[in-house]
Amino acid sequence: MRNEIKPQPGILDIALYEGGKAHVAGVANVVKLSSNENPFGPSEKAKEAFARSVRSLHRYPVTDHADLRAAIAEVHGLDAGRIICGAGSDEIITFLCQAYAGPRDEVVFTEHGFLMYRISSLAVGATPVEVRERERTADVDAILAACTRKTKLVFIANPNNPTGTMISAAEITRLAEGVPPQAILVLDGAYAEFVEGYDGGAALVDARQNVVMTRTFSKIYGLGGLRIGWGYGPKHIIDVLNRIRGPFNLSTAQLEAAEAAVRDRDYVNKCRAENARMRGWLAGALAELGVPSDTSMANFILARFASQEEAENCDTFLQKQGLIVRRVGGYKLPHCVRITIGDEASCRQVAHAVAQFKGVK
Ligand SMILES: *Cc1c(COP(=O)(O)O)cnc(C)c1O
């Protein structure tokens, strides 16, 4: 019998997202530096809140996320009424695409931008539009030139993954001012907490009607396994997103752990400082070995090799020592590997292994 069952247009164009590897065949103790996770895990207070939530496993969670939104608003100085929480910031990205893009609409992002932008656009039948970057950095003029009357969403991560580069607040403002009137600019702030004194674009959200910021608990908060993220935007957009958000999209465990995590500012500050210290050290050590990287503002560096072959060989060499980093061919960076900043011992192991690979020492 002929199969006449077909998914919606666009769906079969989606390449499955591959998460960072977690295992190497034959190696027992690995160091996972492939998913930009916090090497120290979450705050003890978040773990305690998660453990306490076991008492209410039989109860449905709240639907309005009021306590978590209030905590986020208090910590960041935002309007709680314009915060939406989701199962990772991925879910907020999905809501934005579902609500604002469809067949014949265009979704703009950059060539080394986060893969979920493409996946979420194709999932709703919209057309992904990929824009060239300049030296692995977003180019505002090129993004604006790619916008048309069909553009509904423009995604940019600042700092960006996997490049680690960032553009200035003035450039972001220019982007927000320049996108067409029917388009929303989405500022993905997954790594905003790693940048001392940076608001992730919150002030720009407050100043305008066409900017949404997304944030996550997966990176500096060390809660990637729990799936919690949030968005902040103008009231008219948050109201729309709440209509398509499932009423119970977050469990009590997620909500309570995230609330404890966001309130533990000492822990966040400690993680930011330690990340900056080891990131500088590792970038310097690799550069001395002839493996440069752009100045990273996030919790990883994008190590650049002379060729795809050298990047592959180094990755294989590292894996044999149980060091798992991320190949980024899917991000059009086949000659690079992305290395998450681990604890000091892991960073030293990486530098030592790259030195051996390069034949130094
Ligand atoms: C990790 C990451 C996210 C976060 O995804 P979650 O769904 O919140 O875990 C979002 N955007 C970028 C650019 C990322 O690297």
mmCIF file of C-alpha atoms and ligand atoms in Angstrom:
data_model
loop_
_atom_site.group_PDB
_atom_site.id
_atom_site.type_symbol
_atom_site.label_atom_id
_atom_site.label_comp_id
_atom_site.label_asym_id
_atom_site.label_seq_id
_atom_site.Cartn_x
_atom_site.Cartn_y
_atom_site.Cartn_z
ATOM 1 C CA MET A 1 0.000 0.000 0.000
ATOM 2 C CA ARG A 2 1.255 3.459 -0.831
ATOM 3 C CA ASN A 3 2.039 5.642 2.157
ATOM 4 C CA GLU A 4 -0.038 8.777 1.875
ATOM 5 C CA ILE A 5 0.736 9.958 5.355
ATOM 6 C CA LYS A 6 3.036 12.961 5.164
ATOM 7 C CA PRO A 7 4.243 15.419 7.797
ATOM 8 C CA GLN A 8 3.830 19.156 7.333
ATOM 9 C CA PRO A 9 6.192 20.809 4.810
ATOM 10 C CA GLY A 10 9.585 21.616 6.299
ATOM 11 C CA ILE A 11 9.611 18.872 8.910
ATOM 12 C CA LEU A 12 11.616 16.402 6.811
ATOM 13 C CA ASP A 13 14.223 19.114 6.174
ATOM 14 C CA ILE A 14 15.089 19.136 9.875
ATOM 15 C CA ALA A 15 18.433 17.515 10.655
ATOM 16 C CA LEU A 16 18.200 15.858 14.054
ATOM 17 C CA TYR A 17 19.900 17.873 16.793
ATOM 18 C CA GLU A 18 22.879 16.003 18.181
ATOM 19 C CA GLY A 19 23.682 16.701 21.809
ATOM 20 C CA GLY A 20 27.254 16.778 23.057
ATOM 21 C CA LYS A 21 28.802 13.330 23.406
ATOM 22 C CA ALA A 22 28.931 11.965 26.946
ATOM 23 C CA HIS A 23 30.825 8.674 26.476
ATOM 24 C CA VAL A 24 33.871 7.299 24.717
ATOM 25 C CA ALA A 25 33.937 3.565 23.984
ATOM 26 C CA GLY A 26 36.518 1.890 26.197
ATOM 27 C CA VAL A 27 37.221 4.908 28.415
ATOM 28 C CA ALA A 28 35.778 4.721 31.931
ATOM 29 C CA ASN A 29 36.427 8.172 33.338
ATOM 30 C CA VAL A 30 35.608 10.922 30.904
ATOM 31 C CA VAL A 31 35.650 14.681 31.296
ATOM 32 C CA LYS A 32 32.595 16.033 29.493
ATOM 33 C CA LEU A 33 33.354 19.420 27.968
ATOM 34 C CA SER A 34 30.884 19.145 25.109
ATOM 35 C CA SER A 35 27.662 20.857 26.261
ATOM 36 C CA ASN A 36 28.677 24.041 28.077
ATOM 37 C CA GLU A 37 27.553 22.644 31.410
ATOM 38 C CA ASN A 38 28.660 24.136 34.718
ATOM 39 C CA PRO A 39 31.499 21.890 35.976
ATOM 40 C CA PHE A 40 30.462 22.605 39.583
ATOM 41 C CA GLY A 41 26.807 21.658 39.082
ATOM 42 C CA PRO A 42 23.970 23.690 40.585
ATOM 43 C CA SER A 43 23.856 25.633 43.845
ATOM 44 C CA GLU A 44 23.340 23.493 46.971
ATOM 45 C CA LYS A 45 20.196 25.529 47.610
ATOM 46 C CA ALA A 46 18.766 24.465 44.249
ATOM 47 C CA LYS A 47 19.514 20.820 45.022
ATOM 48 C CA GLU A 48 17.817 21.111 48.416
ATOM 49 C CA ALA A 49 14.736 22.706 46.851
ATOM 50 C CA PHE A 50 14.621 19.961 44.243
ATOM 51 C CA ALA A 51 14.810 17.293 46.974
ATOM 52 C CA ARG A 52 12.027 18.969 48.992
ATOM 53 C CA SER A 53 9.729 18.958 45.975
ATOM 54 C CA VAL A 54 9.394 15.171 46.240
ATOM 55 C CA ARG A 55 6.714 15.769 48.891
ATOM 56 C CA SER A 56 4.336 17.232 46.346
ATOM 57 C CA LEU A 57 4.870 14.784 43.487
ATOM 58 C CA HIS A 58 1.174 13.852 43.529
ATOM 59 C CA ARG A 59 0.072 17.475 43.101
ATOM 60 C CA TYR A 60 -0.215 19.310 39.819
ATOM 61 C CA PRO A 61 2.201 22.221 39.619
ATOM 62 C CA VAL A 62 1.005 25.826 39.573
ATOM 63 C CA THR A 63 0.130 27.120 36.129
ATOM 64 C CA ASP A 64 1.181 30.756 36.467
ATOM 65 C CA HIS A 65 4.754 30.275 37.757
ATOM 66 C CA ALA A 66 4.151 33.329 39.943
ATOM 67 C CA ASP A 67 6.829 32.607 42.566
ATOM 68 C CA LEU A 68 9.567 31.879 40.057
ATOM 69 C CA ARG A 69 8.647 34.910 37.962
ATOM 70 C CA ALA A 70 8.676 37.096 41.085
ATOM 71 C CA ALA A 71 12.122 35.795 42.059
ATOM 72 C CA ILE A 72 13.534 36.401 38.562
ATOM 73 C CA ALA A 73 11.958 39.857 38.467
ATOM 74 C CA GLU A 74 13.378 40.779 41.857
ATOM 75 C CA VAL A 75 16.889 39.584 41.097
ATOM 76 C CA HIS A 76 17.080 41.199 37.651
ATOM 77 C CA GLY A 77 14.918 44.259 38.315
ATOM 78 C CA LEU A 78 12.248 43.295 35.762
ATOM 79 C CA ASP A 79 8.451 43.387 35.508
ATOM 80 C CA ALA A 80 7.254 39.925 36.629
ATOM 81 C CA GLY A 81 4.130 40.336 34.507
ATOM 82 C CA ARG A 82 6.224 40.233 31.342
ATOM 83 C CA ILE A 83 8.224 37.077 32.163
ATOM 84 C CA ILE A 84 7.313 33.668 30.739
ATOM 85 C CA CYS A 85 8.920 30.409 31.909
ATOM 86 C CA GLY A 86 9.466 27.297 29.832
ATOM 87 C CA ALA A 87 11.115 23.896 29.616
ATOM 88 C CA GLY A 88 14.484 25.357 28.742
ATOM 89 C CA SER A 89 14.825 28.481 26.663
ATOM 90 C CA ASP A 90 14.344 26.062 23.753
ATOM 91 C CA GLU A 91 10.656 26.022 24.634
ATOM 92 C CA ILE A 92 10.490 29.829 24.526
ATOM 93 C CA ILE A 93 12.136 29.744 21.076
ATOM 94 C CA THR A 94 9.529 27.173 20.016
ATOM 95 C CA PHE A 95 6.657 29.340 21.330
ATOM 96 C CA LEU A 96 7.978 32.364 19.422
ATOM 97 C CA CYS A 97 8.130 30.411 16.168
ATOM 98 C CA GLN A 98 4.706 28.827 16.701
ATOM 99 C CA ALA A 99 3.087 32.138 17.502
ATOM 100 C CA TYR A 100 4.746 34.393 14.943
ATOM 101 C CA ALA A 101 6.008 32.359 11.975
ATOM 102 C CA GLY A 102 4.458 29.954 9.514
ATOM 103 C CA PRO A 103 4.533 28.987 5.838
ATOM 104 C CA ARG A 104 5.816 31.833 3.597
ATOM 105 C CA ASP A 105 7.331 33.651 6.579
ATOM 106 C CA GLU A 106 11.063 34.056 7.044
ATOM 107 C CA VAL A 107 13.147 33.582 10.180
ATOM 108 C CA VAL A 108 16.576 35.212 10.132
ATOM 109 C CA PHE A 109 19.682 34.094 12.033
ATOM 110 C CA THR A 110 23.427 34.002 11.414
ATOM 111 C CA GLU A 111 25.559 31.301 9.803
ATOM 112 C CA HIS A 112 27.192 30.205 13.064
ATOM 113 C CA GLY A 113 24.009 30.783 15.089
ATOM 114 C CA PHE A 114 22.400 28.281 17.476
ATOM 115 C CA LEU A 115 20.940 25.271 15.623
ATOM 116 C CA MET A 116 17.568 25.447 17.383
ATOM 117 C CA TYR A 117 16.637 28.581 15.410
ATOM 118 C CA ARG A 118 16.673 26.598 12.158
ATOM 119 C CA ILE A 119 14.953 23.567 13.684
ATOM 120 C CA SER A 120 12.154 25.595 15.283
ATOM 121 C CA SER A 121 11.558 27.617 12.091
ATOM 122 C CA LEU A 122 11.325 24.507 9.908
ATOM 123 C CA ALA A 123 9.037 22.873 12.476
ATOM 124 C CA VAL A 124 6.407 25.560 11.853
ATOM 125 C CA GLY A 125 6.854 25.567 8.076
ATOM 126 C CA ALA A 126 8.700 28.884 7.962
ATOM 127 C CA THR A 127 11.751 29.556 5.791
ATOM 128 C CA PRO A 128 15.086 29.814 7.600
ATOM 129 C CA VAL A 129 17.317 32.623 6.275
ATOM 130 C CA GLU A 130 20.961 32.316 7.179
ATOM 131 C CA VAL A 131 23.183 35.419 7.178
ATOM 132 C CA ARG A 132 26.963 35.553 6.772
ATOM 133 C CA GLU A 133 29.026 36.576 9.779
ATOM 134 C CA ARG A 134 32.224 38.604 9.698
ATOM 135 C CA GLU A 135 35.136 36.742 11.288
ATOM 136 C CA ARG A 136 32.780 34.611 13.385
ATOM 137 C CA THR A 137 30.941 37.679 14.651
ATOM 138 C CA ALA A 138 27.388 38.779 13.843
ATOM 139 C CA ASP A 139 27.228 41.529 11.216
ATOM 140 C CA VAL A 140 24.290 43.862 11.890
ATOM 141 C CA ASP A 141 24.342 45.373 8.390
ATOM 142 C CA ALA A 142 24.234 41.926 6.794
ATOM 143 C CA ILE A 143 21.358 40.854 9.073
ATOM 144 C CA LEU A 144 19.374 43.990 8.252
ATOM 145 C CA ALA A 145 20.063 43.498 4.539
ATOM 146 C CA ALA A 146 18.615 39.965 4.789
ATOM 147 C CA CYS A 147 15.328 41.192 6.283
ATOM 148 C CA THR A 148 12.304 41.435 3.969
ATOM 149 C CA ARG A 149 8.570 42.004 4.255
ATOM 150 C CA LYS A 150 8.320 38.291 5.087
ATOM 151 C CA THR A 151 10.694 38.405 8.061
ATOM 152 C CA LYS A 152 8.849 37.625 11.295
ATOM 153 C CA LEU A 153 11.666 36.748 13.670
ATOM 154 C CA VAL A 154 15.361 37.627 13.905
ATOM 155 C CA PHE A 155 17.353 35.475 16.344
ATOM 156 C CA ILE A 156 20.733 36.428 17.712
ATOM 157 C CA ALA A 157 22.571 34.915 20.657
ATOM 158 C CA ASN A 158 24.746 37.448 22.469
ATOM 159 C CA PRO A 159 27.268 36.088 23.403
ATOM 160 C CA ASN A 160 26.868 33.555 20.614
ATOM 161 C CA ASN A 161 27.272 29.794 20.793
ATOM 162 C CA PRO A 162 29.538 28.263 19.430
ATOM 163 C CA THR A 163 31.709 31.287 18.600
ATOM 164 C CA GLY A 164 31.703 32.910 22.060
ATOM 165 C CA THR A 165 31.771 36.344 20.420
ATOM 166 C CA MET A 166 29.498 39.221 21.330
ATOM 167 C CA ILE A 167 28.371 42.483 19.743
ATOM 168 C CA SER A 168 27.949 45.781 21.594
ATOM 169 C CA ALA A 169 24.757 47.161 23.116
ATOM 170 C CA ALA A 170 24.884 49.948 20.513
ATOM 171 C CA GLU A 171 24.959 47.379 17.698
ATOM 172 C CA ILE A 172 22.063 45.446 19.236
ATOM 173 C CA THR A 173 20.067 48.669 19.526
ATOM 174 C CA ARG A 174 20.804 49.456 15.879
ATOM 175 C CA LEU A 175 19.509 45.995 14.989
ATOM 176 C CA ALA A 176 16.307 46.475 17.008
ATOM 177 C CA GLU A 177 15.727 49.841 15.341
ATOM 178 C CA GLY A 178 16.426 48.498 11.861
ATOM 179 C CA VAL A 179 14.365 45.300 11.676
ATOM 180 C CA PRO A 180 11.132 45.625 9.699
ATOM 181 C CA PRO A 181 7.998 46.640 11.629
ATOM 182 C CA GLN A 182 6.395 43.167 11.486
ATOM 183 C CA ALA A 183 9.492 41.425 12.918
ATOM 184 C CA ILE A 184 10.515 40.572 16.475
ATOM 185 C CA LEU A 185 14.185 40.686 17.460
ATOM 186 C CA VAL A 186 14.963 37.804 19.818
ATOM 187 C CA LEU A 187 18.057 38.244 22.003
ATOM 188 C CA ASP A 188 19.158 34.835 23.223
ATOM 189 C CA GLY A 189 20.961 35.468 26.492
ATOM 190 C CA ALA A 190 21.861 31.867 27.345
ATOM 191 C CA TYR A 191 25.367 33.062 28.281
ATOM 192 C CA ALA A 192 24.508 36.566 29.539
ATOM 193 C CA GLU A 193 25.343 35.702 33.162
ATOM 194 C CA PHE A 194 28.955 35.024 32.201
ATOM 195 C CA VAL A 195 29.388 38.667 31.184
ATOM 196 C CA GLU A 196 29.955 40.831 34.251
ATOM 197 C CA GLY A 197 27.423 43.674 34.453
ATOM 198 C CA TYR A 198 25.519 42.693 31.284
ATOM 199 C CA ASP A 199 21.698 42.730 31.436
ATOM 200 C CA GLY A 200 21.229 40.413 28.448
ATOM 201 C CA GLY A 201 19.299 43.140 26.659
ATOM 202 C CA ALA A 202 16.625 43.608 29.367
ATOM 203 C CA ALA A 203 16.797 47.419 29.181
ATOM 204 C CA LEU A 204 16.260 47.293 25.422
ATOM 205 C CA VAL A 205 13.228 45.039 25.924
ATOM 206 C CA ASP A 206 11.820 47.649 28.322
ATOM 207 C CA ALA A 207 12.511 50.481 25.904
ATOM 208 C CA ARG A 208 10.877 48.897 22.849
ATOM 209 C CA GLN A 209 7.881 46.910 21.601
ATOM 210 C CA ASN A 210 9.753 44.541 19.265
ATOM 211 C CA VAL A 211 12.443 42.874 21.381
ATOM 212 C CA VAL A 212 12.258 39.630 23.387
ATOM 213 C CA MET A 213 15.070 38.267 25.555
ATOM 214 C CA THR A 214 15.455 34.555 26.338
ATOM 215 C CA ARG A 215 17.465 33.191 29.265
ATOM 216 C CA THR A 216 18.240 29.773 30.686
ATOM 217 C CA PHE A 217 19.031 27.881 33.877
ATOM 218 C CA SER A 218 21.049 25.342 31.852
ATOM 219 C CA LYS A 219 24.362 27.160 31.714
ATOM 220 C CA ILE A 220 25.698 29.187 34.661
ATOM 221 C CA TYR A 221 23.047 27.759 37.008
ATOM 222 C CA GLY A 222 24.122 24.196 36.216
ATOM 223 C CA LEU A 223 20.561 22.913 35.767
ATOM 224 C CA GLY A 224 20.641 21.693 32.153
ATOM 225 C CA GLY A 225 19.172 18.352 33.201
ATOM 226 C CA LEU A 226 16.111 19.971 34.722
ATOM 227 C CA ARG A 227 15.017 21.998 31.634
ATOM 228 C CA ILE A 228 14.162 25.532 32.755
ATOM 229 C CA GLY A 229 14.368 28.774 30.833
ATOM 230 C CA TRP A 230 12.498 32.034 30.604
ATOM 231 C CA GLY A 231 11.704 34.915 28.322
ATOM 232 C CA TYR A 232 11.123 38.624 28.888
ATOM 233 C CA GLY A 233 9.280 40.811 26.430
ATOM 234 C CA PRO A 234 6.630 43.422 25.765
ATOM 235 C CA LYS A 235 3.241 42.620 27.286
ATOM 236 C CA HIS A 236 1.561 42.120 23.906
ATOM 237 C CA ILE A 237 4.030 39.354 22.994
ATOM 238 C CA ILE A 238 4.144 37.604 26.383
ATOM 239 C CA ASP A 239 0.328 37.495 26.385
ATOM 240 C CA VAL A 240 0.417 35.754 23.005
ATOM 241 C CA LEU A 241 3.059 33.221 24.102
ATOM 242 C CA ASN A 242 1.067 32.369 27.240
ATOM 243 C CA ARG A 243 -1.874 31.341 25.070
ATOM 244 C CA ILE A 244 0.111 28.535 23.486
ATOM 245 C CA ARG A 245 2.079 27.564 26.593
ATOM 246 C CA GLY A 246 0.787 24.343 28.145
ATOM 247 C CA PRO A 247 -0.692 25.113 31.582
ATOM 248 C CA PHE A 248 1.603 22.573 33.259
ATOM 249 C CA ASN A 249 4.716 23.018 31.138
ATOM 250 C CA LEU A 250 6.937 23.161 34.231
ATOM 251 C CA SER A 251 6.915 20.728 37.146
ATOM 252 C CA THR A 252 7.060 21.777 40.800
ATOM 253 C CA ALA A 253 10.603 20.396 40.984
ATOM 254 C CA GLN A 254 11.684 22.613 38.095
ATOM 255 C CA LEU A 255 9.987 25.705 39.495
ATOM 256 C CA GLU A 256 11.302 25.337 43.031
ATOM 257 C CA ALA A 257 14.856 24.431 42.074
ATOM 258 C CA ALA A 258 15.015 27.378 39.664
ATOM 259 C CA GLU A 259 13.684 29.798 42.253
ATOM 260 C CA ALA A 260 16.313 28.722 44.787
ATOM 261 C CA ALA A 261 19.000 28.884 42.084
ATOM 262 C CA VAL A 262 18.194 32.394 40.905
ATOM 263 C CA ARG A 263 18.177 33.702 44.473
ATOM 264 C CA ASP A 264 21.641 32.286 45.225
ATOM 265 C CA ARG A 265 23.614 35.220 43.807
ATOM 266 C CA ASP A 266 26.821 34.324 45.669
ATOM 267 C CA TYR A 267 26.959 31.051 43.799
ATOM 268 C CA VAL A 268 26.386 32.695 40.417
ATOM 269 C CA ASN A 269 29.097 35.277 41.111
ATOM 270 C CA LYS A 270 31.536 32.575 42.171
ATOM 271 C CA CYS A 271 30.869 30.548 39.011
ATOM 272 C CA ARG A 272 31.244 33.629 36.780
ATOM 273 C CA ALA A 273 34.597 34.541 38.337
ATOM 274 C CA GLU A 274 35.983 31.013 38.186
ATOM 275 C CA ASN A 275 34.852 30.634 34.567
ATOM 276 C CA ALA A 276 36.557 33.893 33.553
ATOM 277 C CA ARG A 277 39.766 32.887 35.311
ATOM 278 C CA MET A 278 40.043 29.461 33.695
ATOM 279 C CA ARG A 279 38.784 30.672 30.306
ATOM 280 C CA GLY A 280 41.601 33.215 30.148
ATOM 281 C CA TRP A 281 44.098 30.617 31.244
ATOM 282 C CA LEU A 282 42.990 27.962 28.742
ATOM 283 C CA ALA A 283 42.736 30.387 25.814
ATOM 284 C CA GLY A 284 46.258 31.600 26.585
ATOM 285 C CA ALA A 285 47.681 28.099 26.951
ATOM 286 C CA LEU A 286 46.174 26.932 23.640
ATOM 287 C CA ALA A 287 47.238 30.087 21.808
ATOM 288 C CA GLU A 288 50.834 29.417 22.885
ATOM 289 C CA LEU A 289 50.491 25.986 21.307
ATOM 290 C CA GLY A 290 49.394 27.533 18.018
ATOM 291 C CA VAL A 291 45.655 26.978 18.570
ATOM 292 C CA PRO A 292 44.056 30.433 18.633
ATOM 293 C CA SER A 293 40.488 31.351 19.595
ATOM 294 C CA ASP A 294 38.395 34.508 19.429
ATOM 295 C CA THR A 295 37.958 36.302 22.756
ATOM 296 C CA SER A 296 35.108 34.368 24.336
ATOM 297 C CA MET A 297 32.534 36.013 26.568
ATOM 298 C CA ALA A 298 30.889 32.686 27.471
ATOM 299 C CA ASN A 299 31.794 29.426 29.261
ATOM 300 C CA PHE A 300 33.588 27.831 26.348
ATOM 301 C CA ILE A 301 36.205 28.676 23.772
ATOM 302 C CA LEU A 302 36.148 27.934 20.081
ATOM 303 C CA ALA A 303 39.588 26.508 19.362
ATOM 304 C CA ARG A 304 40.685 27.046 15.764
ATOM 305 C CA PHE A 305 42.915 24.590 13.940
ATOM 306 C CA ALA A 306 44.758 24.930 10.646
ATOM 307 C CA SER A 307 42.358 22.548 8.894
ATOM 308 C CA GLN A 308 39.367 20.284 9.355
ATOM 309 C CA GLU A 309 41.745 17.336 9.376
ATOM 310 C CA GLU A 310 43.808 18.737 12.233
ATOM 311 C CA ALA A 311 40.646 19.529 14.236
ATOM 312 C CA GLU A 312 39.386 15.980 13.708
ATOM 313 C CA ASN A 313 42.707 14.441 14.648
ATOM 314 C CA CYS A 314 42.961 16.529 17.785
ATOM 315 C CA ASP A 315 39.399 15.609 18.757
ATOM 316 C CA THR A 316 40.238 11.911 18.336
ATOM 317 C CA PHE A 317 43.432 12.361 20.352
ATOM 318 C CA LEU A 318 41.550 14.089 23.173
ATOM 319 C CA GLN A 319 38.833 11.438 23.189
ATOM 320 C CA LYS A 320 41.393 8.684 23.703
ATOM 321 C CA GLN A 321 42.330 10.493 26.914
ATOM 322 C CA GLY A 322 38.697 10.739 27.942
ATOM 323 C CA LEU A 323 38.406 14.436 27.081
ATOM 324 C CA ILE A 324 35.143 15.048 25.234
ATOM 325 C CA VAL A 325 34.871 18.344 23.372
ATOM 326 C CA ARG A 326 32.408 19.409 20.677
ATOM 327 C CA ARG A 327 32.949 19.205 16.935
ATOM 328 C CA VAL A 328 31.109 22.084 15.273
ATOM 329 C CA GLY A 329 30.931 21.075 11.613
ATOM 330 C CA GLY A 330 27.146 21.433 11.879
ATOM 331 C CA TYR A 331 27.773 25.116 12.651
ATOM 332 C CA LYS A 332 29.885 25.531 9.493
ATOM 333 C CA LEU A 333 33.072 25.542 11.562
ATOM 334 C CA PRO A 334 34.661 22.213 10.567
ATOM 335 C CA HIS A 335 38.179 23.393 11.448
ATOM 336 C CA CYS A 336 37.191 24.263 15.028
ATOM 337 C CA VAL A 337 36.281 22.486 18.235
ATOM 338 C CA ARG A 338 34.283 24.022 21.041
ATOM 339 C CA ILE A 339 35.703 23.355 24.479
ATOM 340 C CA THR A 340 33.600 24.025 27.567
ATOM 341 C CA ILE A 341 35.529 25.641 30.411
ATOM 342 C CA GLY A 342 35.701 22.901 33.046
ATOM 343 C CA ASP A 343 37.250 23.078 36.493
ATOM 344 C CA GLU A 344 40.951 23.863 36.809
ATOM 345 C CA ALA A 345 42.058 20.224 36.643
ATOM 346 C CA SER A 346 40.073 19.632 33.417
ATOM 347 C CA CYS A 347 41.448 22.783 31.784
ATOM 348 C CA ARG A 348 44.998 21.710 32.637
ATOM 349 C CA GLN A 349 44.306 18.246 31.236
ATOM 350 C CA VAL A 350 43.036 19.753 27.973
ATOM 351 C CA ALA A 351 46.053 22.035 27.595
ATOM 352 C CA HIS A 352 48.414 19.167 28.378
ATOM 353 C CA ALA A 353 46.716 16.875 25.842
ATOM 354 C CA VAL A 354 46.730 19.529 23.104
ATOM 355 C CA ALA A 355 50.442 20.091 23.787
ATOM 356 C CA GLN A 356 51.075 16.355 23.342
ATOM 357 C CA PHE A 357 48.996 16.379 20.167
ATOM 358 C CA LYS A 358 51.004 19.275 18.816
ATOM 359 C CA GLY A 359 54.197 17.436 19.681
ATOM 360 C CA VAL A 360 55.278 20.060 22.199
ATOM 361 C CA LYS A 361 57.080 18.566 25.258
HETATM 362 C C1 LIG B 1 22.470 26.248 25.618
HETATM 363 C C2 LIG B 1 21.789 27.278 24.829
HETATM 364 C C3 LIG B 1 20.457 27.575 25.054
HETATM 365 C C4 LIG B 1 19.755 26.973 26.221
HETATM 366 O O1 LIG B 1 18.921 25.973 25.928
HETATM 367 P P1 LIG B 1 17.992 25.401 27.081
HETATM 368 O O2 LIG B 1 16.843 24.901 26.308
HETATM 369 O O3 LIG B 1 17.612 26.525 27.977
HETATM 370 O O4 LIG B 1 18.776 24.362 27.781
HETATM 371 C C5 LIG B 1 19.845 28.550 24.304
HETATM 372 N N1 LIG B 1 20.538 29.238 23.381
HETATM 373 C C6 LIG B 1 21.833 29.012 23.165
HETATM 374 C C7 LIG B 1 22.576 29.839 22.178
HETATM 375 C C8 LIG B 1 22.492 28.008 23.874
HETATM 376 O O5 LIG B 1 23.775 27.760 23.641
#
